[in-house]
Amino acid sequence: MAKFHSTADPYIVSRVRALESLLMEKGLLEPGMVDAVVARFENDTGPMLGARLVARAWLDPEFKRQLVTDATPCLEAFGLNGYDLLVILENTPDVHNLVVCTLCSCYPWQVLGLPPTWYKSPPYRSRAVLEPRALLAEMGLIVPEAKEIRVWDSSAELRYMVLPERPAGTAGWSEEQLAALITRDPLIGVALVPTPAGAGPA
Amino acid sequence: MNGVHDMGGMHGFGPVEVEQNEPVFHWDWERTVYAAISGPMRRGIFNLDAFRRGIESMEPVHYLRASYYERWLETIISNLEEQRVLAPGELDGRIVDLTANPDLVVVTGRPPAARLAMLPGFRRPALTPARFAPGDAVLARNRHTAGHTRLPRYIRAKRGAVHAYRGCMVFPDSNAHGRGEAPEHVYSVRFEAAELWGESGGRREAVYIDLWESYLLPAEER
């Protein structure tokens, strides 16, 4: 489809084959390593850890306080040890957060997996900092004028994930039920977590 | 460098195009490229900052036309050639060999000795006290370095306020060029949309960005 998508251009494919062959010969790529390296992303393509962090934060105020103050111990509770570069941005009735990397493609893949192509594409990278409200509206998210938008440009090695607001209609839901409702886009800040269909008020 | 990769605030790229149910990789060659960086990086042949520098150094029209993983392919090749892991013409020679003999079998070689004692992670002990603290008014330097930098154009010469201290970290402007890690303090700085974009800035909008200490001056030194 889109103009920013990749192709199977025969010249590129031939260069990749040649590079692979030379890297193996030089001991820099082992047989089976490609499958091993990409497996975690291909086998778990959802927002991985991110949804579980958010679901627990919605249920456990102490966990949430820790998560937005210093996420490192919260990540350790889910088995990701020693990662001290994640910053969690809490959405509130007054503030909406949005994550971008204008210079390249920095993204919290430790908690969200690999970024979608649109996140890495020129339209998103160029416009998120200049006209975030218009960009979000185009992507289907109307942020009221009264709400402040904070755009986080990931220029260093810190990585950002949004803690979205808990939707109405989820009172009494378990952590597993809540996690299943949370998709990738709200954790980047380009969508809200939807109110479940047919749900009454929270 | 003032490259086309520095896209914050540019016009003309059109709407964001979202692919529904996008696969993690679109083609097998992308998986190979993704995995190809780990061996060279673990052996210290190039670091993440040099990897980014290689992408930014692509010819601008090529950069814009290339897909994401094609840019990765370009920087892997240019970094390996720069570090003489690949000899000039070696890659093209292998393409010719593989075209003549698609079933060419290569012997898996022994990995080369690690080049640099690369430390893990990005945080480093601070050797000097932090110059700024949360709440301080700062001015981003108006510096147009020809080399790699993480100070984008749209931030330069703008006034902001320090939001948070992030720690002392490897300095990309040095590390990308093999000039050492030269760690510096990093701050999250808030810039109001009106400061960045003037009358075009949206109301109740702000950008937060992480900046190394040498990108910043106290605001009164403009």
CSV table of N, CA, C and O in Angstrom, one decimal, chain A residues 2-3 5-8 12 15 17-19 21-22 24-28 33-35 38 41-42 45 84 102-106 114 116-118 120 122-123 125-127 129-130 132-133 135 145-146 148-160, chain B residues 5-11 13-17 19 22 24-27 29-31 34-35 38-39 52 63 67-68 70 74 85 90-91 94-95 98 102 106-112 122-123 150 154 166 169 190 197 203-210 212:
chain,number,residue,atom,x,y,z
A,2,ALA,N,0.9,1.9,1.1
A,2,ALA,CA,1.3,3.3,1.2
A,2,ALA,C,2.7,3.5,0.7
A,2,ALA,O,3.6,2.6,0.6
A,3,LYS,N,3.0,4.8,0.5
A,3,LYS,CA,4.2,5.2,-0.1
A,3,LYS,C,5.4,5.0,0.8
A,3,LYS,O,6.6,5.0,0.4
A,5,HIS,N,5.9,2.4,2.7
A,5,HIS,CA,6.1,1.0,3.0
A,5,HIS,C,7.2,0.4,2.1
A,5,HIS,O,7.6,0.9,1.1
A,6,SER,N,7.7,-0.8,2.6
A,6,SER,CA,8.8,-1.4,2.0
A,6,SER,C,8.4,-2.3,0.8
A,6,SER,O,7.2,-2.6,0.6
A,7,THR,N,9.3,-2.7,0.0
A,7,THR,CA,9.1,-3.6,-1.1
A,7,THR,C,10.0,-4.7,-1.1
A,7,THR,O,10.9,-4.8,-0.2
A,8,ALA,N,9.8,-5.6,-2.0
A,8,ALA,CA,10.7,-6.7,-2.1
A,8,ALA,C,11.6,-6.5,-3.4
A,8,ALA,O,11.9,-7.3,-4.2
A,12,ILE,N,17.6,-4.8,-3.4
A,12,ILE,CA,17.7,-4.8,-2.0
A,12,ILE,C,17.8,-6.2,-1.5
A,12,ILE,O,18.7,-6.5,-0.6
A,15,ARG,N,21.3,-7.5,-2.0
A,15,ARG,CA,22.2,-6.9,-1.1
A,15,ARG,C,22.1,-7.6,0.3
A,15,ARG,O,23.1,-7.8,1.0
A,17,ARG,N,21.0,-10.6,1.0
A,17,ARG,CA,21.5,-11.9,0.9
A,17,ARG,C,23.1,-11.9,1.0
A,17,ARG,O,23.7,-12.7,1.6
A,18,ALA,N,23.6,-11.0,0.2
A,18,ALA,CA,25.1,-10.9,0.2
A,18,ALA,C,25.6,-10.5,1.6
A,18,ALA,O,26.6,-11.1,2.1
A,19,LEU,N,25.0,-9.6,2.2
A,19,LEU,CA,25.4,-9.1,3.6
A,19,LEU,C,25.3,-10.3,4.6
A,19,LEU,O,26.2,-10.6,5.4
A,21,SER,N,25.4,-13.5,3.9
A,21,SER,CA,26.4,-14.5,3.6
A,21,SER,C,27.8,-14.0,4.2
A,21,SER,O,28.5,-14.8,4.8
A,22,LEU,N,28.1,-12.7,4.0
A,22,LEU,CA,29.4,-12.2,4.5
A,22,LEU,C,29.5,-12.2,6.0
A,22,LEU,O,30.5,-12.5,6.6
A,24,MET,N,28.0,-14.2,8.0
A,24,MET,CA,28.1,-15.5,8.5
A,24,MET,C,29.6,-16.0,8.4
A,24,MET,O,30.2,-16.6,9.3
A,25,GLU,N,30.1,-15.7,7.2
A,25,GLU,CA,31.5,-16.0,6.9
A,25,GLU,C,32.5,-15.4,7.9
A,25,GLU,O,33.5,-16.0,8.3
A,26,LYS,N,32.1,-14.2,8.4
A,26,LYS,CA,33.0,-13.5,9.3
A,26,LYS,C,32.6,-13.7,10.8
A,26,LYS,O,33.2,-13.1,11.7
A,27,GLY,N,31.7,-14.7,11.0
A,27,GLY,CA,31.4,-15.0,12.4
A,27,GLY,C,30.5,-14.0,13.1
A,27,GLY,O,30.5,-14.0,14.3
A,28,LEU,N,29.9,-13.1,12.3
A,28,LEU,CA,29.1,-12.1,12.9
A,28,LEU,C,27.6,-12.4,12.9
A,28,LEU,O,26.8,-11.6,13.4
A,33,MET,N,20.2,-17.5,13.9
A,33,MET,CA,20.2,-16.3,14.7
A,33,MET,C,19.0,-15.3,14.3
A,33,MET,O,18.4,-14.7,15.2
A,34,VAL,N,18.7,-15.3,13.0
A,34,VAL,CA,17.6,-14.4,12.6
A,34,VAL,C,16.3,-14.8,13.3
A,34,VAL,O,15.7,-13.9,13.9
A,35,ASP,N,16.0,-16.0,13.2
A,35,ASP,CA,14.8,-16.5,13.8
A,35,ASP,C,14.8,-16.3,15.3
A,35,ASP,O,13.8,-15.9,15.9
A,38,VAL,N,14.3,-12.4,16.1
A,38,VAL,CA,13.0,-11.7,15.9
A,38,VAL,C,11.8,-12.5,16.6
A,38,VAL,O,10.7,-12.0,16.6
A,41,PHE,N,9.3,-10.8,19.0
A,41,PHE,CA,8.4,-9.8,18.4
A,41,PHE,C,7.3,-10.5,17.6
A,41,PHE,O,6.2,-10.0,17.5
A,42,GLU,N,7.7,-11.6,16.9
A,42,GLU,CA,6.7,-12.2,16.0
A,42,GLU,C,5.8,-13.1,16.8
A,42,GLU,O,4.6,-13.3,16.4
A,45,THR,N,2.9,-10.2,19.4
A,45,THR,CA,2.8,-8.9,18.6
A,45,THR,C,2.0,-7.8,19.2
A,45,THR,O,1.9,-6.8,18.7
A,84,ASP,N,16.0,0.8,33.3
A,84,ASP,CA,15.7,2.0,34.1
A,84,ASP,C,15.6,3.2,33.2
A,84,ASP,O,15.9,4.3,33.6
A,102,THR,N,11.0,12.4,16.6
A,102,THR,CA,11.1,13.2,15.3
A,102,THR,C,12.4,12.9,14.5
A,102,THR,O,12.4,13.0,13.3
A,103,LEU,N,13.4,12.4,15.2
A,103,LEU,CA,14.7,12.2,14.6
A,103,LEU,C,14.9,10.8,14.0
A,103,LEU,O,15.7,10.6,13.0
A,104,CYS,N,14.2,9.8,14.6
A,104,CYS,CA,14.4,8.5,14.0
A,104,CYS,C,13.1,7.6,14.3
A,104,CYS,O,12.1,7.9,13.8
A,105,SER,N,13.2,6.7,15.2
A,105,SER,CA,12.1,5.8,15.5
A,105,SER,C,12.1,5.3,16.9
A,105,SER,O,11.6,4.2,17.1
A,106,CYS,N,12.7,6.0,17.8
A,106,CYS,CA,12.7,5.5,19.2
A,106,CYS,C,11.3,5.3,19.8
A,106,CYS,O,10.4,6.1,19.6
A,114,LEU,N,7.7,-4.0,18.6
A,114,LEU,CA,8.3,-3.1,17.6
A,114,LEU,C,7.2,-2.1,17.1
A,114,LEU,O,6.0,-2.4,17.0
A,116,PRO,N,4.8,0.3,14.8
A,116,PRO,CA,4.1,0.2,13.5
A,116,PRO,C,4.8,1.2,12.5
A,116,PRO,O,5.5,2.1,12.9
A,117,THR,N,4.6,0.9,11.2
A,117,THR,CA,5.3,1.7,10.2
A,117,THR,C,4.9,3.2,10.3
A,117,THR,O,5.7,4.1,10.1
A,118,TRP,N,3.6,3.5,10.6
A,118,TRP,CA,3.2,4.9,10.6
A,118,TRP,C,3.9,5.7,11.7
A,118,TRP,O,4.2,6.9,11.5
A,120,LYS,N,7.0,5.4,12.4
A,120,LYS,CA,8.3,5.7,11.9
A,120,LYS,C,8.3,6.5,10.6
A,120,LYS,O,9.4,6.8,10.0
A,122,PRO,N,7.5,9.7,7.9
A,122,PRO,CA,7.6,11.2,7.9
A,122,PRO,C,6.3,11.9,8.3
A,122,PRO,O,6.4,12.9,9.0
A,123,PRO,N,5.1,11.5,7.9
A,123,PRO,CA,4.0,12.3,8.3
A,123,PRO,C,3.8,12.4,9.8
A,123,PRO,O,3.6,13.5,10.4
A,125,ARG,N,6.2,11.8,12.2
A,125,ARG,CA,7.3,12.4,12.8
A,125,ARG,C,7.4,13.9,12.7
A,125,ARG,O,7.8,14.7,13.5
A,126,SER,N,6.9,14.4,11.5
A,126,SER,CA,7.0,15.8,11.2
A,126,SER,C,5.8,16.6,11.9
A,126,SER,O,6.0,17.7,12.4
A,127,ARG,N,4.7,16.0,12.0
A,127,ARG,CA,3.5,16.7,12.4
A,127,ARG,C,3.2,16.6,13.9
A,127,ARG,O,2.5,17.5,14.5
A,129,VAL,N,4.8,17.1,16.6
A,129,VAL,CA,5.3,18.2,17.4
A,129,VAL,C,4.7,19.6,17.0
A,129,VAL,O,4.5,20.5,17.8
A,130,LEU,N,4.4,19.7,15.7
A,130,LEU,CA,3.9,21.0,15.2
A,130,LEU,C,2.4,21.2,15.4
A,130,LEU,O,1.9,22.3,15.7
A,132,PRO,N,-0.2,18.7,17.0
A,132,PRO,CA,-0.6,17.4,17.5
A,132,PRO,C,-2.2,17.3,17.6
A,132,PRO,O,-2.7,16.2,17.3
A,133,ARG,N,-2.8,18.4,17.9
A,133,ARG,CA,-4.3,18.3,18.0
A,133,ARG,C,-4.9,18.0,16.6
A,133,ARG,O,-5.8,17.1,16.5
A,135,LEU,N,-3.4,16.6,14.1
A,135,LEU,CA,-3.0,15.2,13.7
A,135,LEU,C,-3.8,14.1,14.4
A,135,LEU,O,-4.3,13.2,13.8
A,145,GLU,N,-10.3,21.3,23.2
A,145,GLU,CA,-9.4,22.4,23.3
A,145,GLU,C,-9.0,22.7,24.7
A,145,GLU,O,-7.9,23.3,24.9
A,146,ALA,N,-9.8,22.4,25.7
A,146,ALA,CA,-9.5,22.7,27.1
A,146,ALA,C,-8.5,21.8,27.6
A,146,ALA,O,-7.9,22.1,28.7
A,148,GLU,N,-4.9,20.1,27.8
A,148,GLU,CA,-3.5,20.3,27.3
A,148,GLU,C,-2.9,19.0,26.7
A,148,GLU,O,-3.1,17.9,27.1
A,149,ILE,N,-2.2,19.3,25.6
A,149,ILE,CA,-1.5,18.1,24.9
A,149,ILE,C,0.0,18.3,25.2
A,149,ILE,O,0.6,19.3,24.9
A,150,ARG,N,0.6,17.2,25.7
A,150,ARG,CA,2.0,17.2,25.9
A,150,ARG,C,2.6,16.2,25.0
A,150,ARG,O,2.3,15.0,25.0
A,151,VAL,N,3.5,16.6,24.1
A,151,VAL,CA,4.1,15.8,23.1
A,151,VAL,C,5.5,15.4,23.6
A,151,VAL,O,6.3,16.4,24.0
A,152,TRP,N,5.9,14.2,23.7
A,152,TRP,CA,7.2,13.7,24.2
A,152,TRP,C,8.0,13.3,23.0
A,152,TRP,O,7.8,12.2,22.5
A,153,ASP,N,9.0,14.1,22.7
A,153,ASP,CA,9.9,13.7,21.6
A,153,ASP,C,11.1,12.9,22.2
A,153,ASP,O,11.9,13.4,23.0
A,154,SER,N,11.2,11.7,21.8
A,154,SER,CA,12.1,10.7,22.4
A,154,SER,C,13.5,10.9,21.8
A,154,SER,O,14.0,10.1,20.9
A,155,SER,N,14.2,12.0,22.2
A,155,SER,CA,15.5,12.4,21.6
A,155,SER,C,16.7,11.7,22.2
A,155,SER,O,17.7,11.6,21.6
A,156,ALA,N,16.5,11.2,23.5
A,156,ALA,CA,17.6,10.5,24.1
A,156,ALA,C,17.3,9.0,24.3
A,156,ALA,O,16.5,8.5,23.5
A,157,GLU,N,17.8,8.4,25.3
A,157,GLU,CA,17.6,6.9,25.4
A,157,GLU,C,16.4,6.7,26.4
A,157,GLU,O,16.1,5.5,26.6
A,158,LEU,N,15.8,7.7,27.0
A,158,LEU,CA,14.6,7.5,27.7
A,158,LEU,C,13.5,7.1,26.8
A,158,LEU,O,13.4,7.5,25.7
A,159,ARG,N,12.6,6.2,27.3
A,159,ARG,CA,11.5,5.8,26.4
A,159,ARG,C,10.2,6.0,27.2
A,159,ARG,O,10.2,5.9,28.4
A,160,TYR,N,9.2,6.4,26.4
A,160,TYR,CA,7.9,6.9,27.0
A,160,TYR,C,6.8,6.0,26.6
A,160,TYR,O,6.6,5.5,25.5
B,5,HIS,N,16.5,13.8,8.0
B,5,HIS,CA,15.9,12.9,9.1
B,5,HIS,C,15.3,13.8,10.2
B,5,HIS,O,14.5,13.3,11.0
B,6,ASP,N,15.7,15.1,10.3
B,6,ASP,CA,15.3,16.0,11.3
B,6,ASP,C,14.0,16.6,10.9
B,6,ASP,O,13.9,17.7,10.4
B,7,MET,N,12.9,15.9,11.2
B,7,MET,CA,11.6,16.2,10.5
B,7,MET,C,10.7,17.0,11.3
B,7,MET,O,9.6,17.4,10.8
B,8,GLY,N,11.0,17.2,12.6
B,8,GLY,CA,10.0,17.9,13.5
B,8,GLY,C,9.6,19.2,12.9
B,8,GLY,O,10.4,20.1,12.7
B,9,GLY,N,8.3,19.4,12.6
B,9,GLY,CA,7.8,20.7,12.1
B,9,GLY,C,7.7,20.8,10.6
B,9,GLY,O,7.3,21.8,10.1
B,10,MET,N,8.2,19.8,9.9
B,10,MET,CA,8.2,19.9,8.4
B,10,MET,C,6.8,19.8,7.9
B,10,MET,O,5.9,19.1,8.5
B,11,HIS,N,6.5,20.4,6.7
B,11,HIS,CA,5.2,20.2,6.0
B,11,HIS,C,5.4,19.3,4.8
B,11,HIS,O,6.6,19.1,4.3
B,13,PHE,N,4.4,16.0,4.0
B,13,PHE,CA,4.5,14.6,3.9
B,13,PHE,C,3.1,13.9,3.9
B,13,PHE,O,2.9,12.7,3.8
B,14,GLY,N,2.0,14.8,4.0
B,14,GLY,CA,0.7,14.2,3.9
B,14,GLY,C,0.2,13.6,5.2
B,14,GLY,O,0.7,13.7,6.2
B,15,PRO,N,-1.0,12.9,5.0
B,15,PRO,CA,-1.6,12.3,6.2
B,15,PRO,C,-0.9,11.1,6.7
B,15,PRO,O,-0.1,10.4,5.9
B,16,VAL,N,-1.1,10.7,8.0
B,16,VAL,CA,-0.5,9.5,8.5
B,16,VAL,C,-1.3,8.3,7.9
B,16,VAL,O,-2.5,8.3,7.9
B,17,GLU,N,-0.6,7.4,7.3
B,17,GLU,CA,-1.3,6.2,6.7
B,17,GLU,C,-1.1,5.0,7.6
B,17,GLU,O,0.0,4.6,7.8
B,19,GLU,N,-1.7,1.2,8.4
B,19,GLU,CA,-1.9,-0.2,7.8
B,19,GLU,C,-2.6,-1.0,8.9
B,19,GLU,O,-2.1,-1.2,10.0
B,22,GLU,N,-1.1,-4.7,10.7
B,22,GLU,CA,0.2,-4.7,10.1
B,22,GLU,C,1.1,-5.9,10.7
B,22,GLU,O,1.1,-6.1,11.9
B,24,VAL,N,4.6,-7.7,11.8
B,24,VAL,CA,5.8,-7.2,12.5
B,24,VAL,C,6.8,-6.9,11.4
B,24,VAL,O,7.5,-5.9,11.4
B,25,PHE,N,7.0,-7.8,10.5
B,25,PHE,CA,7.9,-7.6,9.3
B,25,PHE,C,7.1,-7.9,8.0
B,25,PHE,O,6.2,-8.8,8.0
B,26,HIS,N,7.4,-7.1,7.0
B,26,HIS,CA,6.6,-7.3,5.7
B,26,HIS,C,7.3,-8.3,4.8
B,26,HIS,O,6.7,-8.9,4.0
B,27,TRP,N,8.6,-8.5,5.0
B,27,TRP,CA,9.4,-9.3,4.1
B,27,TRP,C,10.4,-10.0,4.8
B,27,TRP,O,10.9,-9.5,5.9
B,29,TRP,N,13.5,-10.3,4.1
B,29,TRP,CA,14.8,-9.6,4.2
B,29,TRP,C,14.8,-8.6,5.3
B,29,TRP,O,15.9,-8.3,5.9
B,30,GLU,N,13.6,-8.1,5.7
B,30,GLU,CA,13.6,-7.2,6.9
B,30,GLU,C,13.9,-7.9,8.2
B,30,GLU,O,14.6,-7.3,9.0
B,31,ARG,N,13.5,-9.2,8.3
B,31,ARG,CA,13.9,-9.9,9.5
B,31,ARG,C,15.4,-10.1,9.5
B,31,ARG,O,16.1,-10.0,10.6
B,34,TYR,N,17.0,-6.9,10.5
B,34,TYR,CA,16.8,-6.6,11.9
B,34,TYR,C,17.9,-7.4,12.8
B,34,TYR,O,18.5,-6.8,13.7
B,35,ALA,N,18.1,-8.6,12.4
B,35,ALA,CA,18.9,-9.5,13.2
B,35,ALA,C,20.4,-9.2,13.0
B,35,ALA,O,21.3,-9.5,13.8
B,38,SER,N,22.9,-7.2,15.5
B,38,SER,CA,23.3,-7.6,16.9
B,38,SER,C,24.7,-8.1,17.0
B,38,SER,O,25.4,-7.8,17.9
B,39,GLY,N,25.1,-8.9,16.0
B,39,GLY,CA,26.5,-9.4,16.0
B,39,GLY,C,27.6,-8.3,16.0
B,39,GLY,O,28.4,-8.2,16.9
B,52,ARG,N,22.9,5.4,14.0
B,52,ARG,CA,22.0,6.5,13.7
B,52,ARG,C,22.7,7.4,12.7
B,52,ARG,O,22.1,7.9,11.7
B,63,TYR,N,17.4,8.7,1.3
B,63,TYR,CA,16.8,8.5,2.7
B,63,TYR,C,15.3,8.6,2.6
B,63,TYR,O,14.6,7.7,3.1
B,67,SER,N,12.7,2.6,2.4
B,67,SER,CA,11.8,2.1,3.5
B,67,SER,C,12.7,2.1,4.8
B,67,SER,O,13.9,2.2,4.7
B,68,TYR,N,12.0,1.9,5.9
B,68,TYR,CA,12.7,1.9,7.2
B,68,TYR,C,13.8,0.9,7.2
B,68,TYR,O,14.9,1.3,7.6
B,70,GLU,N,15.4,-0.6,4.8
B,70,GLU,CA,16.4,-0.3,3.8
B,70,GLU,C,17.4,0.7,4.4
B,70,GLU,O,18.6,0.6,4.2
B,74,GLU,N,21.4,0.2,4.8
B,74,GLU,CA,22.5,1.1,4.4
B,74,GLU,C,23.5,1.5,5.5
B,74,GLU,O,24.7,1.5,5.3
B,85,VAL,N,35.5,-3.9,8.2
B,85,VAL,CA,35.0,-5.3,8.4
B,85,VAL,C,34.6,-5.8,7.0
B,85,VAL,O,34.8,-7.0,6.6
B,90,GLU,N,33.6,-5.6,-1.6
B,90,GLU,CA,33.4,-7.0,-1.1
B,90,GLU,C,31.9,-7.4,-1.3
B,90,GLU,O,31.6,-8.5,-1.7
B,91,LEU,N,31.0,-6.5,-0.9
B,91,LEU,CA,29.6,-6.8,-0.9
B,91,LEU,C,29.2,-7.0,-2.4
B,91,LEU,O,28.4,-8.0,-2.7
B,94,ARG,N,30.2,-10.3,-3.7
B,94,ARG,CA,29.3,-11.4,-3.2
B,94,ARG,C,28.0,-11.5,-3.9
B,94,ARG,O,27.5,-12.6,-4.1
B,95,ILE,N,27.5,-10.3,-4.2
B,95,ILE,CA,26.2,-10.3,-5.0
B,95,ILE,C,26.5,-11.0,-6.4
B,95,ILE,O,25.6,-11.8,-6.8
B,98,LEU,N,26.7,-14.8,-5.7
B,98,LEU,CA,25.4,-15.4,-5.4
B,98,LEU,C,24.5,-15.4,-6.6
B,98,LEU,O,23.7,-16.3,-6.7
B,102,PRO,N,23.5,-19.4,-6.9
B,102,PRO,CA,22.5,-19.1,-5.8
B,102,PRO,C,22.7,-20.1,-4.6
B,102,PRO,O,22.2,-19.7,-3.5
B,106,VAL,N,28.4,-20.9,2.4
B,106,VAL,CA,29.5,-20.2,3.1
B,106,VAL,C,29.9,-21.0,4.4
B,106,VAL,O,29.0,-21.6,5.0
B,107,VAL,N,31.1,-21.0,4.7
B,107,VAL,CA,31.6,-21.6,6.0
B,107,VAL,C,31.4,-20.6,7.1
B,107,VAL,O,31.8,-19.4,7.0
B,108,THR,N,30.7,-21.0,8.1
B,108,THR,CA,30.5,-20.0,9.3
B,108,THR,C,31.8,-19.8,9.9
B,108,THR,O,32.5,-20.7,10.4
B,109,GLY,N,32.2,-18.5,10.0
B,109,GLY,CA,33.5,-18.2,10.5
B,109,GLY,C,33.5,-18.0,12.0
B,109,GLY,O,32.5,-18.0,12.7
B,110,ARG,N,34.7,-17.9,12.6
B,110,ARG,CA,34.9,-17.6,14.0
B,110,ARG,C,34.7,-16.1,14.2
B,110,ARG,O,35.2,-15.3,13.4
B,111,PRO,N,34.0,-15.7,15.2
B,111,PRO,CA,33.8,-14.3,15.4
B,111,PRO,C,35.1,-13.6,15.7
B,111,PRO,O,36.0,-14.1,16.4
B,112,PRO,N,35.2,-12.3,15.2
B,112,PRO,CA,36.4,-11.6,15.5
B,112,PRO,C,36.4,-11.1,17.0
B,112,PRO,O,35.4,-11.1,17.7
B,122,PHE,N,23.4,3.0,28.9
B,122,PHE,CA,23.7,4.4,28.5
B,122,PHE,C,24.0,5.3,29.7
B,122,PHE,O,24.5,6.4,29.5
B,123,ARG,N,23.6,4.8,30.9
B,123,ARG,CA,23.9,5.7,32.1
B,123,ARG,C,25.4,5.5,32.5
B,123,ARG,O,25.9,4.4,32.4
B,150,ARG,N,21.6,15.1,18.7
B,150,ARG,CA,20.2,14.8,19.0
B,150,ARG,C,19.5,16.1,19.4
B,150,ARG,O,18.5,16.1,20.2
B,154,TYR,N,14.1,22.3,15.3
B,154,TYR,CA,13.0,23.0,15.8
B,154,TYR,C,13.1,23.5,17.2
B,154,TYR,O,12.3,24.3,17.7
B,166,ARG,N,17.3,13.6,34.2
B,166,ARG,CA,17.2,12.3,33.7
B,166,ARG,C,18.4,11.4,34.0
B,166,ARG,O,18.4,10.2,33.8
B,169,MET,N,24.4,10.5,30.9
B,169,MET,CA,24.4,9.5,29.9
B,169,MET,C,25.4,9.8,28.8
B,169,MET,O,25.9,10.9,28.6
B,190,ARG,N,10.7,21.3,28.9
B,190,ARG,CA,9.4,21.6,28.3
B,190,ARG,C,9.5,22.9,27.5
B,190,ARG,O,10.0,23.9,28.0
B,197,TRP,N,6.7,27.5,17.7
B,197,TRP,CA,6.0,27.7,16.4
B,197,TRP,C,5.4,29.1,16.3
B,197,TRP,O,4.7,29.4,15.3
B,203,ARG,N,-2.8,26.2,21.0
B,203,ARG,CA,-3.0,26.6,22.4
B,203,ARG,C,-3.1,25.4,23.3
B,203,ARG,O,-3.5,24.3,22.8
B,204,ARG,N,-2.5,25.5,24.5
B,204,ARG,CA,-2.5,24.4,25.4
B,204,ARG,C,-1.8,23.2,24.8
B,204,ARG,O,-2.2,22.1,24.9
B,205,GLU,N,-0.6,23.5,24.1
B,205,GLU,CA,0.2,22.4,23.6
B,205,GLU,C,1.7,22.7,24.0
B,205,GLU,O,2.1,23.8,24.0
B,206,ALA,N,2.4,21.6,24.3
B,206,ALA,CA,3.8,21.8,24.7
B,206,ALA,C,4.6,20.5,24.3
B,206,ALA,O,4.0,19.5,24.1
B,207,VAL,N,5.9,20.7,24.0
B,207,VAL,CA,6.7,19.6,23.7
B,207,VAL,C,7.7,19.4,24.8
B,207,VAL,O,8.3,20.4,25.3
B,208,TYR,N,7.9,18.2,25.2
B,208,TYR,CA,8.9,17.8,26.2
B,208,TYR,C,10.0,17.0,25.4
B,208,TYR,O,9.7,16.1,24.6
B,209,ILE,N,11.2,17.3,25.6
B,209,ILE,CA,12.3,16.7,24.9
B,209,ILE,C,13.5,16.5,25.8
B,209,ILE,O,13.8,17.3,26.7
B,210,ASP,N,14.3,15.4,25.7
B,210,ASP,CA,15.4,15.1,26.5
B,210,ASP,C,16.7,15.7,25.8
B,210,ASP,O,17.0,15.4,24.7
B,212,TRP,N,20.9,16.9,26.2
B,212,TRP,CA,22.2,16.8,27.0
B,212,TRP,C,22.6,18.2,27.4
B,212,TRP,O,22.2,19.2,26.8
